Coordinates of C-alpha atoms and ligand atoms in Angstrom, one line a residue:
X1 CA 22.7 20.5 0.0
X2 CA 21.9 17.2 2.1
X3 CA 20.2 14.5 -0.2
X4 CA 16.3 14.8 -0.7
X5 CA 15.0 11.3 -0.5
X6 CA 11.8 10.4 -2.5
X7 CA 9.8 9.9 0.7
X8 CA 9.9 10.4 4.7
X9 CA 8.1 10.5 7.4
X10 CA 7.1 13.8 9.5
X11 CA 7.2 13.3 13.2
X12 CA 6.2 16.6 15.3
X13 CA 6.6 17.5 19.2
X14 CA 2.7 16.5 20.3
X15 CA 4.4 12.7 18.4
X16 CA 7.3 12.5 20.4
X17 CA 5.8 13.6 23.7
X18 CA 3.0 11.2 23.2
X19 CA 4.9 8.2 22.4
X20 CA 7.0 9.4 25.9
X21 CA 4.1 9.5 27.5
X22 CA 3.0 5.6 26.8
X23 CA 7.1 4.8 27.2
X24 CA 6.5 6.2 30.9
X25 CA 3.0 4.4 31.4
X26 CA 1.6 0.4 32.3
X27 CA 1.4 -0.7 28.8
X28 CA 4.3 -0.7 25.9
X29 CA 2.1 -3.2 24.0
X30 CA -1.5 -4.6 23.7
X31 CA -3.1 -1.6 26.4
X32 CA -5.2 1.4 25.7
X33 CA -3.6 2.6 22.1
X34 CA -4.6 -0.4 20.1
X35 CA -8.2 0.2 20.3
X36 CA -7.8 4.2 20.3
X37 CA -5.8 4.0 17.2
X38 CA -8.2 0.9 15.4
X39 CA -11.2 2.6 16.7
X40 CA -9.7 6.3 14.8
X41 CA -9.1 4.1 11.9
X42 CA -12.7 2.9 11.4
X43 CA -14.1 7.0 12.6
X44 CA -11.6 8.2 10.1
X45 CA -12.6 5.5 7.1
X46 CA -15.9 4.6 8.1
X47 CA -14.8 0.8 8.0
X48 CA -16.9 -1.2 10.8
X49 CA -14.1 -3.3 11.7
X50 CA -10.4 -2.6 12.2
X51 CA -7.3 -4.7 13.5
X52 CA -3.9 -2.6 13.7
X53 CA -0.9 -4.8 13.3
X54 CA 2.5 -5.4 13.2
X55 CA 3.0 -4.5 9.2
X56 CA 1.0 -4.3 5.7
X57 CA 2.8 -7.5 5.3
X58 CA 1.6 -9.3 8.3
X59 CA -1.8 -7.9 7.2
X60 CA -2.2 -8.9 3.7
X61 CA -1.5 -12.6 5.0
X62 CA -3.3 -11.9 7.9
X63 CA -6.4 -11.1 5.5
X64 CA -5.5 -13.9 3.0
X65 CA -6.2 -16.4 5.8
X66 CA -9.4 -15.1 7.2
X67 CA -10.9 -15.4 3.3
X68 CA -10.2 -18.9 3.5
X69 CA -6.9 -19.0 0.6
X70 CA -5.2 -22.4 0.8
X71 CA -3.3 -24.6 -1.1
X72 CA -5.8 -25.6 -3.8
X73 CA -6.7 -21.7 -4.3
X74 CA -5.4 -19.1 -6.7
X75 CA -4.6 -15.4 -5.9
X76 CA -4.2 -13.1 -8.6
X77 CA -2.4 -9.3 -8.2
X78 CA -1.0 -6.8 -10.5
X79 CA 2.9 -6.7 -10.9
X80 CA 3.3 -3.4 -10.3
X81 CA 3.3 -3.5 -6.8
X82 CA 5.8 -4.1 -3.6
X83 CA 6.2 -8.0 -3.8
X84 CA 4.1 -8.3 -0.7
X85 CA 0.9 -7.7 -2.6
X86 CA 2.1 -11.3 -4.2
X87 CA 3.9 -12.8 -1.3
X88 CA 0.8 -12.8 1.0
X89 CA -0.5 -15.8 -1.5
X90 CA 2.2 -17.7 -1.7
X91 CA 2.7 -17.6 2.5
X92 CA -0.9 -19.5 2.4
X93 CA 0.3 -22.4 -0.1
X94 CA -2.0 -20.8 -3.2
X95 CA -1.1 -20.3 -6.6
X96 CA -0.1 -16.7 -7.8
X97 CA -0.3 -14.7 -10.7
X98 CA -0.6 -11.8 -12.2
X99 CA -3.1 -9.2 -14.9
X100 CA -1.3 -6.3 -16.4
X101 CA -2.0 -2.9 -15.7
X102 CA -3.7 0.2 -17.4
X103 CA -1.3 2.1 -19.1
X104 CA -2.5 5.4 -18.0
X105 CA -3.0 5.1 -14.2
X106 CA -0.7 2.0 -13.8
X107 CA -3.3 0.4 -11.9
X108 CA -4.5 -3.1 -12.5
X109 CA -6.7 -2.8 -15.7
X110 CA -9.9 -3.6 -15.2
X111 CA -10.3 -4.6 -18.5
X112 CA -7.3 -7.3 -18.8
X113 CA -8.5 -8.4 -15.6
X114 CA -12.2 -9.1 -17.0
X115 CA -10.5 -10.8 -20.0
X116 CA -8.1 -12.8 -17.7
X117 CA -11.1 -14.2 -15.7
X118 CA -13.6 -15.0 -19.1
X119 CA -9.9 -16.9 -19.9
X120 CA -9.5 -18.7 -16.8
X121 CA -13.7 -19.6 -16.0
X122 CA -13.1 -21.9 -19.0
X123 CA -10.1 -23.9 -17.9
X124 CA -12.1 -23.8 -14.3
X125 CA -8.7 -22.2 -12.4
X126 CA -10.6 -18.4 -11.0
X127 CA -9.1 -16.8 -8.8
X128 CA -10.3 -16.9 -4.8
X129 CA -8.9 -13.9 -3.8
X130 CA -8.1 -10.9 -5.9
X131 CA -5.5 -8.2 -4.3
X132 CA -5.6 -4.9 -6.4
X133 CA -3.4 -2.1 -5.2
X134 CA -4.5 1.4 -5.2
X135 CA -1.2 2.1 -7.1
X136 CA 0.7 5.8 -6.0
X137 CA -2.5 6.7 -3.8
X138 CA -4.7 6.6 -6.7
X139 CA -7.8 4.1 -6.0
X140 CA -8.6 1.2 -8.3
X141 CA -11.9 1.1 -10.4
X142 CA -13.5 -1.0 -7.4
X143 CA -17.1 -0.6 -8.1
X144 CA -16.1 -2.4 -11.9
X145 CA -13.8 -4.7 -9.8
X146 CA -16.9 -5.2 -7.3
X147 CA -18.9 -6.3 -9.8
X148 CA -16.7 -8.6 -11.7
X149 CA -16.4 -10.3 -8.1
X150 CA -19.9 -10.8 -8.1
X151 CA -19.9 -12.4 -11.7
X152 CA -16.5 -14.6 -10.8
X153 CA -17.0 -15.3 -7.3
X154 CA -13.4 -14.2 -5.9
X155 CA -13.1 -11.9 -2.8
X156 CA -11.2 -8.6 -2.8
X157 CA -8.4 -7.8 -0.8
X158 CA -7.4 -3.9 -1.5
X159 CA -4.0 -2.9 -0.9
X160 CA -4.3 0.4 0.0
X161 CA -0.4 0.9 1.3
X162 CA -0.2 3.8 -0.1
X163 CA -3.6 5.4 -0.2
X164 CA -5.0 6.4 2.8
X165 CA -6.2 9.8 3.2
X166 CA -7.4 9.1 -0.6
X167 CA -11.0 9.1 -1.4
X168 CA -12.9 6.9 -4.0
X169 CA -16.3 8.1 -5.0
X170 CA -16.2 10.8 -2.2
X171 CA -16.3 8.0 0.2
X172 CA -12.2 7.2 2.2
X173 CA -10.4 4.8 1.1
X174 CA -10.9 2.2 3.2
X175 CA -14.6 2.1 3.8
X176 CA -14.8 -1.2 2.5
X177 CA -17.7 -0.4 0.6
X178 CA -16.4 -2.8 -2.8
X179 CA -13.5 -4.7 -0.9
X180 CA -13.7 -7.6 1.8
X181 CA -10.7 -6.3 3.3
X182 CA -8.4 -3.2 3.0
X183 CA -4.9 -3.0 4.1
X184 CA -3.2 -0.2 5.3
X185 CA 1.1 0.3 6.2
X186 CA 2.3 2.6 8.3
X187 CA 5.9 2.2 7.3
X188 CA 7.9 5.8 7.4
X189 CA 8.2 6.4 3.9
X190 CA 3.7 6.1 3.5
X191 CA 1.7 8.9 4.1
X192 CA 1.2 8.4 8.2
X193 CA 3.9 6.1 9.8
X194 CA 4.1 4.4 13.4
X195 CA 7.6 3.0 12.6
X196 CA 6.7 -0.5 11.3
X197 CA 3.2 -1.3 11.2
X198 CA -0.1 -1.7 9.1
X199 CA -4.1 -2.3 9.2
X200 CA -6.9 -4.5 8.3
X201 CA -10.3 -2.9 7.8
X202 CA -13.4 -4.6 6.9
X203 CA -17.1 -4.5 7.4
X204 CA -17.3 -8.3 7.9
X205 CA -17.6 -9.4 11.6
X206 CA -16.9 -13.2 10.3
X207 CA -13.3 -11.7 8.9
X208 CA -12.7 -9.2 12.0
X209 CA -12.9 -12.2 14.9
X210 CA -11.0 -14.3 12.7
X211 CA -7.7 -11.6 11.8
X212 CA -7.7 -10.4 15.2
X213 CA -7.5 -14.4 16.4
X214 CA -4.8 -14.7 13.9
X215 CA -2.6 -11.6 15.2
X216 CA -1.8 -13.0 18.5
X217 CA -1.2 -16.8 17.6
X218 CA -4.6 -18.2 17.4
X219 CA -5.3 -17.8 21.4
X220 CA -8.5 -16.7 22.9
X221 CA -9.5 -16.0 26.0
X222 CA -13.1 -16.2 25.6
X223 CA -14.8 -18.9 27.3
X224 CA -17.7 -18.8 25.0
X225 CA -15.0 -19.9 21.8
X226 CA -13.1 -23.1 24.1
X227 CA -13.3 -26.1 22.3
X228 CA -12.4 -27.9 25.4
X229 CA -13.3 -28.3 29.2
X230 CA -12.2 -24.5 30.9
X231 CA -9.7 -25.7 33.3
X232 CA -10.2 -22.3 35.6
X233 CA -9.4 -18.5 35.4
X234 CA -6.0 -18.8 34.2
X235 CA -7.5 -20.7 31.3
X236 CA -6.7 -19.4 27.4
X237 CA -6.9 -21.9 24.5
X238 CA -5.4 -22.1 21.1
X239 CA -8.1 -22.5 18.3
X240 CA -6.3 -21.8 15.2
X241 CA -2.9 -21.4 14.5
X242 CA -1.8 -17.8 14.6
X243 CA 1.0 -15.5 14.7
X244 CA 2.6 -12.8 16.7
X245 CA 1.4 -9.9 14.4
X246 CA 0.7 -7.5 17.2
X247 CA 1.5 -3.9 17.1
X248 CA 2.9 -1.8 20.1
X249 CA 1.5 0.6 22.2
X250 CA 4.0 2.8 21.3
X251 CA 3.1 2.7 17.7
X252 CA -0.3 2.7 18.1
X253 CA -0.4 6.2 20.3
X254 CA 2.1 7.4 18.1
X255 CA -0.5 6.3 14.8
X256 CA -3.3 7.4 16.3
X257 CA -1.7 11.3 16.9
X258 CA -0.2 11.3 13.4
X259 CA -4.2 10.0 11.8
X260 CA -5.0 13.7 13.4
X261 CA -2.6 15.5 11.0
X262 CA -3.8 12.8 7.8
X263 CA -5.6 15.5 6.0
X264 CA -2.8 18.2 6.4
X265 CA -0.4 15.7 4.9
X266 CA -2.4 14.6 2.1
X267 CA -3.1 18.4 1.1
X268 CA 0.2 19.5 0.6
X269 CA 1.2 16.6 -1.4
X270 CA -1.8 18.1 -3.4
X271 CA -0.2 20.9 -3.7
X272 CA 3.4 19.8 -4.5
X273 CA 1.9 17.4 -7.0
X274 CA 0.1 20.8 -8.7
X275 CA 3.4 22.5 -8.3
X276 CA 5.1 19.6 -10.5
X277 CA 2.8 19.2 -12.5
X278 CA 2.8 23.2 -13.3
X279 CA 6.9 23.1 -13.5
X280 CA 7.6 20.1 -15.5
X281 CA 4.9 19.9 -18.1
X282 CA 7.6 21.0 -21.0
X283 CA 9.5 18.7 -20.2
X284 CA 9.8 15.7 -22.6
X285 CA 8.4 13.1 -20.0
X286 CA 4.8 11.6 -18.9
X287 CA 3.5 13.2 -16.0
X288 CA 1.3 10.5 -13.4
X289 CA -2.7 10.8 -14.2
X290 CA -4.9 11.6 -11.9
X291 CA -8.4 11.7 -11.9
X292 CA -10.6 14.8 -11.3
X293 CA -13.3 13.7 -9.5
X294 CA -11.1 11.3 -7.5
X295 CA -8.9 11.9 -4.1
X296 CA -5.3 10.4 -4.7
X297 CA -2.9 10.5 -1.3
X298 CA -0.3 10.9 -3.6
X299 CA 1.8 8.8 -2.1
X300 CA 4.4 8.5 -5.2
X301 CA 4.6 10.8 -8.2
X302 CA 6.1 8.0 -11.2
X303 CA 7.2 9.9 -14.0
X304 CA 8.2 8.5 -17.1
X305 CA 11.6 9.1 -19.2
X306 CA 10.7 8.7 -22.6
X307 CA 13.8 7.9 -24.7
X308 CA 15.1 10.5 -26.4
X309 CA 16.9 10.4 -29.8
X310 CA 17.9 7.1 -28.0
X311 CA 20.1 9.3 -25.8
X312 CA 18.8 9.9 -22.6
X313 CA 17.3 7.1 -20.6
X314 CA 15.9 6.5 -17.7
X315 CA 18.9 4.8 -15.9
X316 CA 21.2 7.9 -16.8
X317 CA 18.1 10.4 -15.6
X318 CA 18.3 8.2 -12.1
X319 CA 22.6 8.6 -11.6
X320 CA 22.3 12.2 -12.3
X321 CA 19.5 13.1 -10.1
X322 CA 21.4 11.1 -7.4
X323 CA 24.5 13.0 -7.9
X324 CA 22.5 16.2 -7.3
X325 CA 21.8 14.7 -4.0
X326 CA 17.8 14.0 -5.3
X327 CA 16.7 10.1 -3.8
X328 CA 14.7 9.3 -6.5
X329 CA 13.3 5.8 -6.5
X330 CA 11.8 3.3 -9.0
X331 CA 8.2 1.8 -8.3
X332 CA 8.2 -0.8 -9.2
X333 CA 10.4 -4.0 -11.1
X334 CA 7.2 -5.9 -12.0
X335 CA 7.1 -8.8 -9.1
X336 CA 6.7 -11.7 -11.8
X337 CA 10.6 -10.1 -12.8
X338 CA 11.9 -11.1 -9.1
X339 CA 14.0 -14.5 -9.2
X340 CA 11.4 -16.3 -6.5
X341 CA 8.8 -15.8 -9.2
X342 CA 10.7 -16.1 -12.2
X343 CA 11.3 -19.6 -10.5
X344 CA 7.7 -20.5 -11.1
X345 CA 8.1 -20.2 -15.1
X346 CA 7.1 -15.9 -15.7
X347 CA 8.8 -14.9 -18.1
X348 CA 9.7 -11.6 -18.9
X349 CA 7.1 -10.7 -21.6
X350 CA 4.0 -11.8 -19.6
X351 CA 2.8 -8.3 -18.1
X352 CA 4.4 -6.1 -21.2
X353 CA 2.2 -2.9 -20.0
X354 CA 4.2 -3.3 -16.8
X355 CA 7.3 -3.6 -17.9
X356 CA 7.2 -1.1 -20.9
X357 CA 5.9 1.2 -17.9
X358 CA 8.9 -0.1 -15.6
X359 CA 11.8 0.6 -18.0
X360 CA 10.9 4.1 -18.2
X361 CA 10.0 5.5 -14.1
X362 CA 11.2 7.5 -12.4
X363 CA 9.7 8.4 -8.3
X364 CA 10.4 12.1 -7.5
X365 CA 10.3 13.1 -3.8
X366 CA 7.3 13.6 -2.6
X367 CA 6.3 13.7 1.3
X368 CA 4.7 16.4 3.9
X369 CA 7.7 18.0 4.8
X370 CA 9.3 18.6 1.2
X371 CA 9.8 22.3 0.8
X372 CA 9.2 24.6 -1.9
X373 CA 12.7 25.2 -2.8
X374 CA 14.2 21.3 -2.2
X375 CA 11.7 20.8 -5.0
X376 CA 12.5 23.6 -6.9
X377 CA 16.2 22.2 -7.4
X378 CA 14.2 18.6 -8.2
X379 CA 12.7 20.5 -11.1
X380 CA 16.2 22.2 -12.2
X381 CA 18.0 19.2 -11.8
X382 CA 15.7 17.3 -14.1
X383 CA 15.7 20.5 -16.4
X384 CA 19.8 20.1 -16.4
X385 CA 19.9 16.5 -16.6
X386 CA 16.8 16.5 -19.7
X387 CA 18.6 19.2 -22.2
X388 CA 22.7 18.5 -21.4
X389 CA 22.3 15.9 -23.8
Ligands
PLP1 C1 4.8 -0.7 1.7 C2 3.9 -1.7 1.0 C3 3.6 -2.9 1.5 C4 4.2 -3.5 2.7 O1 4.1 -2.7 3.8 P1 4.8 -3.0 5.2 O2 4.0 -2.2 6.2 O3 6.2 -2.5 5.1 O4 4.7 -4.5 5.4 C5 2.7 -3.7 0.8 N1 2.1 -3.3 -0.3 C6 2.4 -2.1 -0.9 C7 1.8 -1.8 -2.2 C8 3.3 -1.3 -0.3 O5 3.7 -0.1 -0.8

């Protein structure tokens, strides 16, 4: 049997020919597919605004600057998340750290987080920008968050690289209804990919001019925006200083036909998700939460190895499922654990939630294209591995 990663992407015949179709046309970047794809994003969210881009990455910083974090500013994220989520603040000179997460859905707590900020209004150091994470495709409490923003004055970036085709209060993820500013990636292993890429969605005007300024290097071409005298029609100025974040054509057409199959995706990780949850729950592990009422993508399904007569661990779980050619992964080391951040003076024991969670996941496989029986041997391979001991 070939290895089973823990995620991949799933690119049909209407994907290829379409992508050979924009390969054959004008345009390989910046022509008709940006806007078609940006334009499906805000139909598909119901976001008013929506600037496609080179990666998450590029977007998170891309959405730190148009809120206006700087040097003097503080941005606050969980630790369990993909170090961009953190690195996006540090790119704009600000201060980061951290609030632990809820042991049950390993999102940020919303509850630590309202302690953290009662905490830091008395020493006067809030945070200007908050970036919560909608952690395995499972949305954050944003309407608590939303209001604690409101209280605190901070703005919210939502991460939401693994989470669209999730809902939050029947609404899409991404609506922006609660956040300033939600990111999406397209990277293979998410739930739609365009090779490398990502999103910004917001309802914000203000934030929208400013991002899509800041994607191609802070040039515009608008007459109405020159600061100085037009010299003729060859004339473009650069207001601010940007970045080449763009996103191809290629990508985009390519996005924009794989948007079309979201929905199908997202259902049959609903149903392998039911299908492990059915399988493993004698098993002597922690299954990932979900809530009823809510829509996760299920990008990731965590579940945790509990030690076991101090015999089996997690690490010896992980080498035996990869010699029975199953990818598991581990989301995530804690960011504050990373040497860069480590550097700044976290120490281990800040975010114990996180870590306690950390030392014990495991990420199955889970993606579109998984079948019944490559799961199947997941499940008997973690039976195996579980009760050899
Ligand atoms: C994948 C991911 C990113 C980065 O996405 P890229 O498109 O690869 O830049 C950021 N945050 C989270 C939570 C992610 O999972």
């Amino acid at each position: 049997m070939s290895m089973i990663p823990y995620a991949r992407q799933y690119i049909d015949k209407e994907d290829r020919e379409i992508v050979s179709e924009v390969l054959n046309s004008d345009y390989l970047t910046t022509g008709p597919w940006v806007e078609r794809f940006e334009d499906a994003l805000c139909s598909y969210t119901g976001a008013q605004f929506s600037v496609a881009l080179s990666s998450a990455t590029a977007a998170l910083h891309i959405a730190c600057l148009s809120l206006g974090l700087g040097k003097d500013d503080v941005l606050w994220t969980t630790p369990n998340t993909f170090v961009a989520s953190a690195n996006c603040g540090l790119y704009c000179g600000a201060t980061v750290d951290f609030v632990d997460i809820d042991p049950v859905t390993y999102n940020m707590s919303t509850q630590a987080l309202a302690d953290k900020l009662a905490i830091a209004k008395a020493k006067r150091c809030l945070p200007k920008v908050l970036v919560v994470v909608d952690f395995a495709g499972q949305s954050c409490d944003l309407k608590a968050i939303k209001a604690l923003a409101i209280e605190y004055d901070f703005k919210i970036i939502e991460d939401a690289s693994h989470a669209i085709g999730g809902k939050y209060n029947s609404k899409p993820i991404g609506c922006c209804e609660f956040a300033d500013i939600t990111v999406f990636s397209f990277h293979p292993v998410k739930i739609i990919t365009t090779g490398e890429g990502g999103a910004l969605l917001t309802n914000s005007k203000e934030i929208y001019e400013k991002a899509k300024l800041l994607r191609t290097h802070g040039i515009t071409r608008d007459p109405d925006k020159f600061i100085l005298d037009n010299h003729g029609p060859w004339y473009y100025e650069q207001i601010d200083l940007g970045f080449n974040y763009r996103i191809t054509d290629i990508q985009c057409a390519l996005g924009y036909n794989q948007l079309k199959k979201i929905d199908s995706f997202v259902e049959r990780r609903q149903e392998l998700a039911s299908r492990y949850d059915l399988h493993l729950r004698d098993l002597p592990i922690v299954l990932p939460f979900r809530y009823e009422r809510q829509l996760s993508s299920l990008h990731l399904y965590p579940i945790l190895i509990e030690e076991h007569n101090g015999q089996v661990n997690r690490k010896q779980v992980f080498i035996e499922l990869k010699k029975r050619q199953i990818g598991v992964n581990v989301h995530y080391i804690p960011v504050h654990l990373q040497p860069v951040y480590r550097k700044m003076g976290f120490r281990e024991s800040d975010f114990p939630l996180s870590l306690q969670y950390y030392n014990k996941t495991i990420s199955l496989p889970m993606y579109y294209s998984l079948t019944n029986e490559q799961q199947d041997h997941v499940v008997n391979s973690l039976y195996e591995v579980l009760f050899s001991k």
